[in-house]
Short mmCIF file of C-alpha atoms in Angstrom, two decimals:
data_model
loop_
_atom_site.label_atom_id
_atom_site.label_comp_id
_atom_site.label_asym_id
_atom_site.label_seq_id
_atom_site.Cartn_x
_atom_site.Cartn_y
_atom_site.Cartn_z
CA UNK K 18 121.55 131.38 -147.62
CA UNK K 19 122.96 130.49 -150.98
CA UNK K 20 120.58 130.91 -153.88
CA UNK K 21 119.84 128.10 -156.31
CA UNK K 22 117.96 128.02 -159.56
CA UNK K 23 114.77 126.10 -159.01
CA UNK K 24 114.92 124.40 -162.40
CA UNK K 25 118.10 122.48 -161.49
CA UNK K 26 116.25 119.88 -159.40
CA UNK K 27 116.29 116.27 -160.63
CA UNK K 28 112.52 116.40 -160.11
CA UNK K 29 111.96 119.14 -162.65
CA UNK K 30 110.77 122.66 -161.91
CA UNK K 31 107.75 124.56 -160.67
CA UNK K 32 104.91 122.80 -158.88
CA UNK K 33 106.36 119.35 -159.70
CA UNK K 34 108.89 119.94 -156.91
CA UNK K 35 106.02 119.82 -154.44
CA UNK K 36 105.64 116.12 -153.66
CA UNK K 37 102.10 115.09 -152.76
CA UNK K 38 102.03 112.52 -149.96
CA UNK K 39 99.34 109.87 -150.46
CA UNK K 40 98.57 107.82 -147.34
CA UNK K 41 95.46 105.81 -146.41
CA UNK K 42 94.53 102.35 -145.13
CA UNK K 43 92.75 101.17 -148.31
CA UNK K 44 93.61 101.08 -152.00
CA UNK K 45 90.41 102.94 -152.85
CA UNK K 46 91.26 105.86 -150.57
CA UNK K 47 94.83 106.06 -151.84
CA UNK K 48 93.66 105.99 -155.45
CA UNK K 49 91.26 108.85 -154.74
CA UNK K 50 94.11 110.86 -153.21
CA UNK K 51 96.30 110.19 -156.24
CA UNK K 52 93.60 111.51 -158.59
CA UNK K 53 93.24 114.65 -156.44
CA UNK K 54 97.00 115.18 -156.31
CA UNK K 55 97.47 114.86 -160.07
CA UNK K 56 95.64 118.16 -160.53
CA UNK K 57 98.30 119.95 -158.49
CA UNK K 58 101.63 118.18 -159.11
CA UNK K 59 103.19 115.38 -161.14
CA UNK K 60 105.29 114.13 -158.20
CA UNK K 61 103.52 111.80 -155.77
CA UNK K 62 104.83 109.73 -152.86
CA UNK K 63 102.93 106.51 -152.12
CA UNK K 64 103.13 105.61 -148.43
CA UNK K 65 102.77 101.88 -149.00
CA UNK K 66 103.44 101.17 -145.33
CA UNK K 67 99.94 102.50 -144.59
CA UNK K 68 98.50 99.53 -146.50
CA UNK K 69 99.05 96.82 -143.90
CA UNK K 70 96.78 94.40 -145.79
CA UNK K 71 98.64 92.63 -148.63
CA UNK K 72 95.52 92.42 -150.77
CA UNK K 73 95.03 96.18 -150.59
CA UNK K 74 98.68 96.72 -151.48
CA UNK K 75 98.47 94.55 -154.62
CA UNK K 76 95.18 96.16 -155.60
CA UNK K 77 96.71 99.65 -155.40
CA UNK K 78 99.84 98.69 -157.34
CA UNK K 79 97.70 97.18 -160.10
CA UNK K 80 95.75 100.45 -160.25
CA UNK K 81 98.96 102.52 -160.28
CA UNK K 82 100.20 100.58 -163.30
CA UNK K 83 97.28 101.94 -165.28
CA UNK K 84 97.53 105.52 -163.97
CA UNK K 85 101.26 106.17 -164.13
CA UNK K 86 101.22 108.33 -167.24
CA UNK K 87 102.64 111.83 -166.69
CA UNK K 88 103.18 111.08 -162.99
CA UNK K 89 106.41 110.52 -161.10
CA UNK K 90 105.55 108.04 -158.36
CA UNK K 91 107.90 107.63 -155.37
CA UNK K 92 107.32 104.35 -153.54
CA UNK K 93 107.92 104.39 -149.80
CA UNK K 94 107.46 101.56 -147.30
CA UNK K 95 108.60 103.13 -144.07
CA UNK K 96 109.32 100.90 -141.10
CA UNK K 97 108.33 101.59 -137.51
CA UNK K 98 111.91 102.63 -136.77
CA UNK K 99 111.68 105.18 -139.56
CA UNK K 100 108.40 106.65 -138.33
CA UNK K 101 106.20 104.48 -140.56
CA UNK K 102 103.67 101.69 -140.10
CA UNK K 103 105.37 98.71 -141.71
CA UNK K 104 106.21 95.81 -139.43
CA UNK K 105 108.75 94.44 -141.93
CA UNK K 106 112.35 94.24 -140.74
CA UNK K 107 115.87 93.52 -141.94
CA UNK K 108 115.30 94.93 -145.40
CA UNK K 109 112.14 92.93 -146.12
CA UNK K 110 110.40 96.17 -147.13
CA UNK K 111 112.52 96.06 -150.30
CA UNK K 112 110.21 93.31 -151.59
CA UNK K 113 107.31 95.79 -151.46
CA UNK K 114 109.42 98.45 -153.18
CA UNK K 115 110.42 95.95 -155.87
CA UNK K 116 106.75 95.28 -156.61
CA UNK K 117 106.14 99.02 -156.78
CA UNK K 118 108.97 99.44 -159.27
CA UNK K 119 107.48 96.69 -161.44
CA UNK K 120 104.17 98.58 -161.34
CA UNK K 121 105.71 101.73 -162.75
CA UNK K 122 107.11 103.68 -159.80
CA UNK K 123 110.13 105.59 -161.06
CA UNK K 124 111.60 106.28 -157.62
CA UNK K 125 111.98 104.37 -154.34
CA UNK K 126 112.66 105.93 -150.95
CA UNK K 127 114.85 103.61 -148.84
CA UNK K 128 115.85 104.30 -145.26
CA UNK K 129 119.49 104.71 -144.27
CA UNK K 130 119.04 101.93 -141.72
CA UNK K 131 118.18 99.50 -144.52
CA UNK K 132 121.34 100.40 -146.41
CA UNK K 133 123.34 99.88 -143.23
CA UNK K 134 121.84 96.43 -142.56
CA UNK K 135 122.38 94.93 -146.04
CA UNK K 136 125.40 94.20 -148.23
CA UNK K 137 126.19 97.00 -150.66
CA UNK K 138 124.45 96.62 -153.98
CA UNK K 139 121.42 94.71 -152.67
CA UNK K 140 119.10 97.73 -152.74
CA UNK K 141 119.89 98.45 -156.40
CA UNK K 142 119.44 94.80 -157.30
CA UNK K 143 115.96 94.63 -155.77
CA UNK K 144 114.43 97.91 -156.89
CA UNK K 145 115.81 97.48 -160.39
CA UNK K 146 115.58 100.47 -162.72
CA UNK K 147 114.02 102.83 -160.16
CA UNK K 148 116.10 105.75 -158.95
CA UNK K 149 116.78 105.79 -155.21
CA UNK K 150 116.28 108.33 -152.43
CA UNK K 151 118.20 107.43 -149.28
CA UNK K 152 116.41 108.92 -146.29
CA UNK K 153 117.24 109.51 -142.66
CA UNK K 154 114.50 110.43 -140.18
CA UNK K 155 115.10 111.65 -136.64
CA UNK K 156 111.88 112.46 -134.79
CA UNK K 157 113.68 113.41 -131.58
CA UNK K 158 116.27 116.01 -132.56
CA UNK K 159 118.32 117.60 -135.32
CA UNK K 160 121.57 115.58 -135.50
CA UNK K 161 124.55 117.53 -134.22
CA UNK K 162 126.97 116.30 -136.85
CA UNK K 163 125.01 116.82 -140.04
CA UNK K 164 128.11 116.86 -142.30
CA UNK K 165 129.10 113.38 -141.08
CA UNK K 166 125.58 112.10 -141.67
CA UNK K 167 125.60 113.52 -145.20
CA UNK K 168 128.96 111.91 -145.98
CA UNK K 169 127.62 108.54 -144.90
CA UNK K 170 124.47 108.92 -147.01
CA UNK K 171 126.43 109.96 -150.09
CA UNK K 172 128.73 106.95 -149.68
CA UNK K 173 125.87 104.64 -150.68
CA UNK K 174 125.65 106.31 -154.11
CA UNK K 175 121.91 106.99 -153.99
CA UNK K 176 120.49 109.45 -156.50
CA UNK K 177 119.10 111.81 -153.83
CA UNK K 178 119.75 112.22 -150.10
CA UNK K 179 116.87 113.15 -147.80
CA UNK K 180 117.28 114.27 -144.20
CA UNK K 181 114.16 114.83 -142.10
CA UNK K 182 114.72 115.84 -138.49
CA UNK K 183 112.85 117.36 -135.58
CA UNK K 184 113.64 121.07 -135.65
CA UNK K 185 113.02 122.39 -132.15
CA UNK K 186 113.72 126.00 -133.09
CA UNK K 187 114.00 128.33 -136.06
CA UNK K 188 117.79 128.08 -135.82
CA UNK K 189 117.67 124.29 -136.19
CA UNK K 190 115.41 124.72 -139.23
CA UNK K 191 118.04 126.94 -140.80
CA UNK K 192 120.74 124.33 -140.10
CA UNK K 193 118.74 121.76 -142.02
CA UNK K 194 118.07 124.05 -144.96
CA UNK K 195 121.79 124.74 -145.27
CA UNK K 196 122.27 121.09 -146.29
CA UNK K 197 120.92 122.01 -149.70
CA UNK K 198 124.06 124.06 -150.36
CA UNK K 199 126.09 120.87 -150.71
CA UNK K 200 124.26 119.43 -153.69
CA UNK K 201 121.25 120.01 -155.89
CA UNK K 202 120.16 116.46 -155.06
CA UNK K 203 119.37 116.98 -151.37
CA UNK K 204 115.96 117.09 -149.71
CA UNK K 205 115.87 118.92 -146.37
CA UNK K 206 112.79 118.54 -144.17
CA UNK K 207 112.53 120.32 -140.80
CA UNK K 208 109.85 118.45 -138.86
CA UNK K 209 107.72 119.86 -136.01
CA UNK K 210 105.53 122.95 -135.87
CA UNK K 211 108.60 125.12 -135.34
CA UNK K 212 110.00 123.79 -138.61
CA UNK K 213 106.88 124.51 -140.67
CA UNK K 214 108.05 127.86 -142.17
CA UNK K 215 111.26 126.20 -143.34
CA UNK K 216 109.21 123.48 -145.07
CA UNK K 217 107.57 126.20 -147.16
CA UNK K 218 110.88 127.95 -147.87
CA UNK K 219 112.80 124.74 -148.62
CA UNK K 220 112.33 124.82 -152.40
CA UNK K 221 113.65 128.35 -152.76
CA UNK K 222 116.72 127.34 -150.72
CA UNK K 223 117.47 124.50 -153.16
CA UNK K 224 115.77 121.44 -151.64
CA UNK K 225 115.02 118.96 -154.43
CA UNK K 226 111.50 118.40 -153.07
CA UNK K 227 109.06 119.65 -150.46
CA UNK K 228 106.44 117.22 -149.15
CA UNK K 229 102.77 117.98 -148.53
CA UNK K 230 99.98 115.52 -147.65
CA UNK K 231 96.83 115.24 -149.74
CA UNK K 232 94.79 114.29 -146.67
CA UNK K 233 96.04 113.17 -143.25
CA UNK K 234 99.44 114.45 -142.12
CA UNK K 235 102.16 111.81 -142.03
CA UNK K 236 104.82 113.81 -140.17
CA UNK K 237 104.92 116.74 -137.72
CA UNK K 238 104.65 120.24 -139.15
CA UNK K 239 103.33 119.29 -142.57
CA UNK K 240 101.31 121.77 -144.63
CA UNK K 241 98.48 120.41 -146.77
CA UNK K 242 99.10 120.08 -150.50
CA UNK K 243 96.44 122.65 -151.31
CA UNK K 244 97.91 125.22 -148.88
CA UNK K 245 101.48 124.53 -149.96
CA UNK K 246 100.62 125.33 -153.58
CA UNK K 247 97.83 127.91 -153.38
CA UNK K 248 98.24 129.72 -150.03
CA UNK K 249 102.03 129.70 -149.60
CA UNK K 250 102.93 129.19 -153.29
CA UNK K 251 106.10 127.36 -152.22
CA UNK K 252 107.09 126.55 -155.81
CA UNK K 253 107.06 130.25 -156.81
CA UNK K 254 109.17 131.65 -153.97
CA UNK K 255 112.67 132.92 -154.76
CA UNK K 256 115.40 134.72 -152.85
CA UNK K 257 113.77 137.96 -153.99
CA UNK K 258 110.52 137.04 -152.22
CA UNK K 259 109.92 139.09 -149.06
CA UNK K 260 109.21 136.91 -146.03
CA UNK K 261 106.81 138.04 -143.30
CA UNK K 262 105.20 136.12 -140.48
CA UNK K 263 103.68 135.96 -137.05
CA UNK K 264 105.77 135.01 -134.03
CA UNK K 265 104.30 133.66 -130.82
CA UNK K 266 103.05 130.59 -129.02
CA UNK K 267 100.52 129.38 -130.01
CA UNK K 268 100.40 130.30 -133.71
CA UNK K 269 99.04 127.16 -135.38
CA UNK K 270 95.47 128.48 -135.41
CA UNK K 271 96.40 132.00 -136.54
CA UNK K 272 94.52 133.28 -139.58
CA UNK K 273 97.32 135.76 -140.21
CA UNK K 274 98.78 133.62 -143.03
CA UNK K 275 95.40 133.47 -144.74
CA UNK K 276 94.80 137.21 -144.30
CA UNK K 277 98.16 138.48 -145.49
CA UNK K 278 98.79 135.93 -148.23
CA UNK K 279 95.34 136.67 -149.67
CA UNK K 280 96.46 140.29 -149.89
CA UNK K 281 99.77 139.40 -151.54
CA UNK K 282 97.99 137.23 -154.09
CA UNK K 283 95.33 139.85 -154.85
CA UNK K 284 97.92 142.59 -155.40
CA UNK K 285 100.51 140.28 -157.03
CA UNK K 286 103.11 141.16 -154.38
CA UNK K 287 106.16 138.87 -154.31
CA UNK K 288 105.88 138.05 -150.61
CA UNK K 289 104.80 135.26 -148.28
CA UNK K 290 103.56 135.28 -144.67
CA UNK K 291 104.34 132.32 -142.39
CA UNK K 292 103.50 131.21 -138.82
CA UNK K 293 106.65 131.02 -136.66
CA UNK K 294 106.24 129.08 -133.42
CA UNK K 295 108.65 130.96 -131.17
CA UNK K 296 109.43 130.24 -127.54
CA UNK K 297 112.92 131.73 -127.57
CA UNK K 298 112.70 135.27 -128.96
CA UNK K 299 116.47 135.67 -129.29
CA UNK K 300 116.72 132.42 -131.27
CA UNK K 301 114.18 133.73 -133.78
CA UNK K 302 115.80 137.15 -134.08
CA UNK K 303 119.20 135.56 -134.73
CA UNK K 304 117.81 133.23 -137.40
CA UNK K 305 115.45 135.71 -139.09
CA UNK K 306 118.11 137.28 -141.38
CA UNK K 307 119.02 133.82 -142.73
CA UNK K 308 115.38 133.28 -143.70
CA UNK K 309 115.05 136.70 -145.32
CA UNK K 310 112.43 137.99 -142.87
CA UNK K 311 111.39 141.57 -143.70
CA UNK K 312 108.73 142.04 -141.03
CA UNK K 313 106.58 140.18 -138.56
CA UNK K 314 103.50 140.32 -136.39
CA UNK K 315 103.98 139.76 -132.67
CA UNK K 316 101.49 137.89 -130.52
CA UNK K 317 101.34 136.15 -127.14
CA UNK K 318 103.71 136.02 -125.25
CA UNK K 319 106.17 138.40 -126.96
CA UNK K 320 104.31 141.72 -127.38
CA UNK K 321 106.10 143.35 -124.47
CA UNK K 322 109.35 141.39 -124.51
CA UNK K 323 110.10 142.43 -128.11
CA UNK K 324 110.52 146.05 -127.02
CA UNK K 325 114.02 145.54 -125.62
CA UNK K 326 115.22 144.09 -128.94
CA UNK K 327 114.05 146.99 -131.13
CA UNK K 328 116.38 149.62 -132.54
CA UNK K 329 113.54 152.12 -132.89
CA UNK K 330 109.91 152.20 -131.80
CA UNK K 331 106.89 154.31 -132.65
CA UNK K 332 106.27 156.72 -129.72
CA UNK K 333 102.71 155.51 -129.24
CA UNK K 334 103.83 151.87 -129.07
CA UNK K 335 106.48 152.89 -126.55
CA UNK K 336 103.83 154.60 -124.45
CA UNK K 337 101.55 151.56 -124.71
CA UNK K 338 104.44 149.30 -123.77
CA UNK K 339 103.53 146.64 -126.33
CA UNK K 340 104.34 146.04 -130.00
CA UNK K 341 102.44 143.84 -132.43
CA UNK K 342 104.14 144.87 -135.69
CA UNK K 343 107.85 144.91 -136.56
CA UNK K 344 109.51 146.16 -139.74
CA UNK K 345 112.99 144.88 -140.60
CA UNK K 346 114.66 147.79 -142.35
CA UNK K 347 117.28 147.51 -145.08
CA UNK K 348 120.13 147.74 -142.59
CA UNK K 349 118.68 144.94 -140.49
CA UNK K 350 117.47 147.27 -137.76
CA UNK K 351 114.08 146.55 -136.18
CA UNK K 352 111.34 149.17 -136.03
CA UNK K 353 108.27 148.45 -133.87
CA UNK K 354 104.75 149.83 -133.84
CA UNK K 355 101.27 148.84 -132.68
CA UNK K 356 98.23 148.32 -134.93
CA UNK K 357 96.09 146.67 -132.23
CA UNK K 358 95.36 150.27 -131.25
CA UNK K 359 93.72 150.90 -134.62
CA UNK K 360 91.82 147.63 -134.51
CA UNK K 361 90.14 148.36 -131.16
CA UNK K 362 89.04 151.83 -132.18
CA UNK K 363 87.63 150.78 -135.54
CA UNK K 364 85.69 147.92 -134.00
CA UNK K 365 84.06 150.00 -131.22
CA UNK K 366 83.73 153.57 -132.44
CA UNK K 367 81.10 152.70 -135.05
CA UNK K 368 78.86 151.31 -132.30
CA UNK K 369 79.57 153.54 -129.34
CA UNK K 370 80.40 157.16 -128.69
CA UNK K 371 83.66 156.49 -126.91
CA UNK K 372 84.07 159.91 -125.30
CA UNK K 373 82.60 159.71 -121.82
CA UNK K 374 81.75 156.00 -122.07
CA UNK K 375 82.82 153.48 -119.46
CA UNK K 376 84.68 150.45 -120.83
CA UNK K 377 85.92 147.40 -118.92
CA UNK K 378 88.99 145.57 -120.17
CA UNK K 379 89.21 141.99 -118.92
CA UNK K 380 92.88 141.06 -118.96
CA UNK K 381 96.08 143.10 -118.68
CA UNK K 382 98.47 141.69 -121.31
CA UNK K 383 99.87 143.27 -124.46
CA UNK K 384 96.54 143.43 -126.30
CA UNK K 385 94.89 144.99 -123.23
CA UNK K 386 97.55 147.68 -123.09
CA UNK K 387 96.85 148.71 -126.70
CA UNK K 388 93.11 148.79 -126.01
CA UNK K 389 93.53 150.78 -122.78
CA UNK K 390 95.57 153.54 -124.41
CA UNK K 391 93.35 153.64 -127.50
CA UNK K 392 90.20 153.99 -125.44
CA UNK K 393 91.70 156.48 -122.99
CA UNK K 394 92.91 158.70 -125.84
CA UNK K 395 89.42 158.54 -127.34
CA UNK K 396 88.00 159.90 -124.07
CA UNK K 397 86.62 156.70 -122.54
CA UNK K 398 86.80 155.91 -118.84
CA UNK K 399 88.83 152.70 -118.69
CA UNK K 400 88.48 150.03 -116.02
CA UNK K 401 90.81 147.02 -115.88
CA UNK K 402 90.16 143.64 -114.28
CA UNK K 403 92.64 140.78 -114.52
CA UNK K 404 93.54 137.53 -112.83
CA UNK K 405 96.80 139.13 -111.75
CA UNK K 406 95.55 142.16 -109.85
CA UNK K 407 98.99 143.77 -109.69
CA UNK K 408 99.19 143.89 -113.49
CA UNK K 409 95.65 145.30 -113.64
CA UNK K 410 96.62 148.10 -111.27
CA UNK K 411 99.79 148.87 -113.25
CA UNK K 412 97.89 149.07 -116.54
CA UNK K 413 95.07 151.14 -115.05
CA UNK K 414 97.57 153.59 -113.60
CA UNK K 415 99.45 153.89 -116.93
CA UNK K 416 96.25 154.54 -118.89
CA UNK K 417 94.69 156.86 -116.31
CA UNK K 418 91.94 154.39 -115.50
CA UNK K 419 90.83 152.31 -112.52
CA UNK K 420 91.54 148.74 -111.49
CA UNK K 421 88.64 146.57 -110.31
CA UNK K 422 88.62 143.31 -108.39
CA UNK K 423 86.63 140.59 -110.11
CA UNK K 424 83.95 140.52 -107.42
CA UNK K 425 83.01 144.09 -108.41
CA UNK K 426 81.87 143.00 -111.88
CA UNK K 427 78.61 141.54 -110.56
CA UNK K 428 77.36 144.92 -109.34
CA UNK K 429 78.72 147.43 -111.84
CA UNK K 430 77.49 148.44 -115.30
CA UNK K 431 79.68 149.31 -118.30
CA UNK K 432 78.91 150.69 -121.72
CA UNK K 433 81.20 148.01 -123.14
CA UNK K 434 83.25 145.03 -121.96
CA UNK K 435 86.27 143.89 -123.97
CA UNK K 436 87.85 140.48 -123.39
CA UNK K 437 91.59 140.65 -124.08
CA UNK K 438 92.46 137.20 -122.69
CA UNK K 439 92.89 134.00 -124.77
CA UNK K 440 90.20 132.17 -122.77
CA UNK K 441 87.74 130.68 -125.26
CA UNK K 442 90.19 130.51 -128.16
CA UNK K 443 90.10 127.51 -130.51
CA UNK K 444 90.62 124.63 -129.78
CA UNK K 445 89.28 125.40 -126.25
CA UNK K 446 86.21 127.13 -127.64
CA UNK K 447 83.85 125.85 -124.94
CA UNK K 448 85.20 128.20 -122.25
CA UNK K 449 84.12 131.74 -121.38
CA UNK K 450 86.35 134.16 -119.42
CA UNK K 451 83.31 135.70 -117.69
CA UNK K 452 80.16 134.37 -116.06
CA UNK K 453 76.68 135.55 -117.04
CA UNK K 454 76.22 137.57 -113.85
CA UNK K 455 79.49 139.42 -114.60
CA UNK K 456 78.33 140.60 -118.02
CA UNK K 457 76.45 143.82 -117.28
CA UNK K 458 76.84 146.12 -120.26
CA UNK K 459 75.45 147.24 -123.59
CA UNK K 460 78.25 145.89 -125.81
CA UNK K 461 80.61 142.91 -125.47
CA UNK K 462 83.66 142.65 -127.68
CA UNK K 463 85.90 139.59 -127.71
CA UNK K 464 89.39 140.01 -129.16
CA UNK K 465 89.41 136.28 -129.95
CA UNK K 466 88.48 135.77 -133.59
CA UNK K 467 88.61 131.99 -133.80
CA UNK K 468 85.89 130.88 -133.35
CA UNK K 469 84.02 133.90 -134.68
CA UNK K 470 81.20 133.38 -132.17
CA UNK K 471 82.91 132.63 -128.86
CA UNK K 472 81.10 131.38 -125.77
CA UNK K 473 81.41 134.86 -124.29
CA UNK K 474 79.68 136.41 -127.32
CA UNK K 475 76.94 133.79 -127.21
CA UNK K 476 76.44 134.52 -123.53
CA UNK K 477 76.30 138.26 -124.26
CA UNK K 478 73.69 137.78 -126.98
CA UNK K 479 71.50 135.77 -124.60
CA UNK K 480 71.63 138.69 -122.16
CA UNK K 481 70.61 141.15 -124.86
CA UNK K 482 74.03 142.76 -125.30
CA UNK K 483 75.38 143.69 -128.72
CA UNK K 484 78.13 141.17 -129.56
CA UNK K 485 81.22 142.40 -131.45
CA UNK K 486 83.33 139.55 -132.86
CA UNK K 487 87.09 139.77 -132.62
CA UNK K 488 87.44 139.30 -136.37
CA UNK K 489 86.58 142.98 -136.81
CA UNK K 490 89.57 144.06 -134.76
CA UNK K 491 91.74 141.34 -136.34
CA UNK K 492 90.96 142.56 -139.84
CA UNK K 493 91.48 146.23 -139.04
CA UNK K 494 94.85 145.72 -137.37
CA UNK K 495 95.89 143.31 -140.15
CA UNK K 496 95.05 145.78 -142.91
CA UNK K 497 97.22 148.36 -141.14
CA UNK K 498 100.12 145.89 -140.83
CA UNK K 499 99.90 144.94 -144.49
CA UNK K 500 100.09 148.59 -145.52
CA UNK K 501 103.04 149.31 -143.22
CA UNK K 502 105.03 146.44 -144.75
CA UNK K 503 104.14 146.89 -148.41
CA UNK K 504 103.57 150.67 -148.53
CA UNK K 505 100.49 149.93 -150.64
CA UNK K 506 96.76 150.19 -150.01
CA UNK K 507 95.51 146.86 -148.65
CA UNK K 508 93.04 144.92 -150.84
CA UNK K 509 90.60 144.83 -147.92
CA UNK K 510 87.74 143.09 -149.72
CA UNK K 511 89.90 140.13 -150.82
CA UNK K 512 91.53 139.79 -147.41
CA UNK K 513 88.22 140.00 -145.54
CA UNK K 514 86.58 137.50 -147.89
CA UNK K 515 89.35 134.92 -147.35
CA UNK K 516 89.17 135.17 -143.55
CA UNK K 517 85.37 135.14 -143.28
CA UNK K 518 85.11 132.19 -145.67
CA UNK K 519 87.46 130.22 -143.41
CA UNK K 520 85.65 131.18 -140.21
CA UNK K 521 82.23 130.34 -141.65
CA UNK K 522 83.61 127.04 -142.93
CA UNK K 523 84.96 126.19 -139.48
CA UNK K 524 81.59 127.02 -137.98
CA UNK K 525 79.82 124.75 -140.46
CA UNK K 526 82.19 121.89 -139.68
CA UNK K 527 81.71 122.39 -135.93
CA UNK K 528 77.92 122.34 -136.30
CA UNK K 529 78.06 119.18 -138.41
CA UNK K 530 80.27 117.51 -135.82
CA UNK K 531 77.85 118.52 -133.08
CA UNK K 532 74.93 117.04 -134.99
CA UNK K 533 76.82 113.77 -135.43
CA UNK K 534 77.58 113.57 -131.72
CA UNK K 535 73.99 114.28 -130.72
CA UNK K 536 72.41 112.07 -133.40
CA UNK K 537 70.80 108.67 -132.83
#
């Protein structure tokens, strides 16, 4: 994509190009969000359509008048048709925007549909001295004829044009970001989870603003203001920044971004790691060069499918038949390897003498394949049990192990059991892949790392088994990935601290929620 100097934006440079979105149902809540946002950016959008009570609206605007210093407020009163909450129609929302302008808002965001429905010049007359963003929102799709849409928007002579559209793929995200080539005064917003990486990269591609909520999300795929500035550092990214990420489905709960970005920050590496929701592997691979992707982690369901798209593969990963790490080399060629292998060994070998031990793998997917080959090479006797018995037999045969039907688990003992399935993963943390009578072993390891203490691990602890959380494997394989991509020693302490802090925080929140539900 074409490079642009970040300082050229009409909204200034640096963190001020991250627009904090303030949205709540009361003036008090919105004021509190404004105060929080002012510590991170000087550009703040007020979603006035969230204040459906006129008294609350007037109260907030009075407060804004006294707190407008050093802040660029953008007033927005989005209608239902534009994805907002305002019931006003036929341009009546301009009255609210006019009041906001009188209270000190320097900008107003007005929907394209409002411009279409009113005589030319009316919008400028009502909002007075405020500068105008003309916005088009499409929550269903990315418009096919984006150039025509842009020509129409520019014909109304607004100061900035904003296009927000549902990006159903990485390719559609790239199409939206390309709009910023036309003018420095364009805001491109790919909505949806698939569009989230492009939201983070939008500023470096030339988008005048990137939006991030202070509290509750107001559109699909948004990243919180704190994460946008401190985790992804969207305002600091340039075309020289190396882009990495995780591809798969699901990816929204991945702690990969936290792990790898913590490492980049600690070592001052000019790189960012993003979660790419990918259903269509070919679509991602075609779009990746446009986004400057230099490497990526591979998770469910692509660990085996990625093999046929690689130009070169580590021999061990080829033998395993699954890849979880890809390097994009300077010539664009893809090199694959597998660090899950390292993660399994590091997590188990400090607790168990693997040579001669008997280990059950529950599941037969890509992660199971890495574990099977790692354990077999370490001298363990590997048994495989999976819902799809054919796949279990295939994996057992490849790793020189045995396949077991599930009914056999009740009567057999193992030195260790490793769950390689996603059963029990957040947000479905209440499930366990195995029943208590099927857990007959000394050690239970769950590859799931979120939550840290899965139902399976809790069950294992109750039976007196040693419980090994999946975060240990996750960290080990992640450190190896980080070092492959950067060719530097991973700052393990900083990366581990960031991940464990998040997991412990999640656990605290879950406990508090449980107490509230069970309280009087």
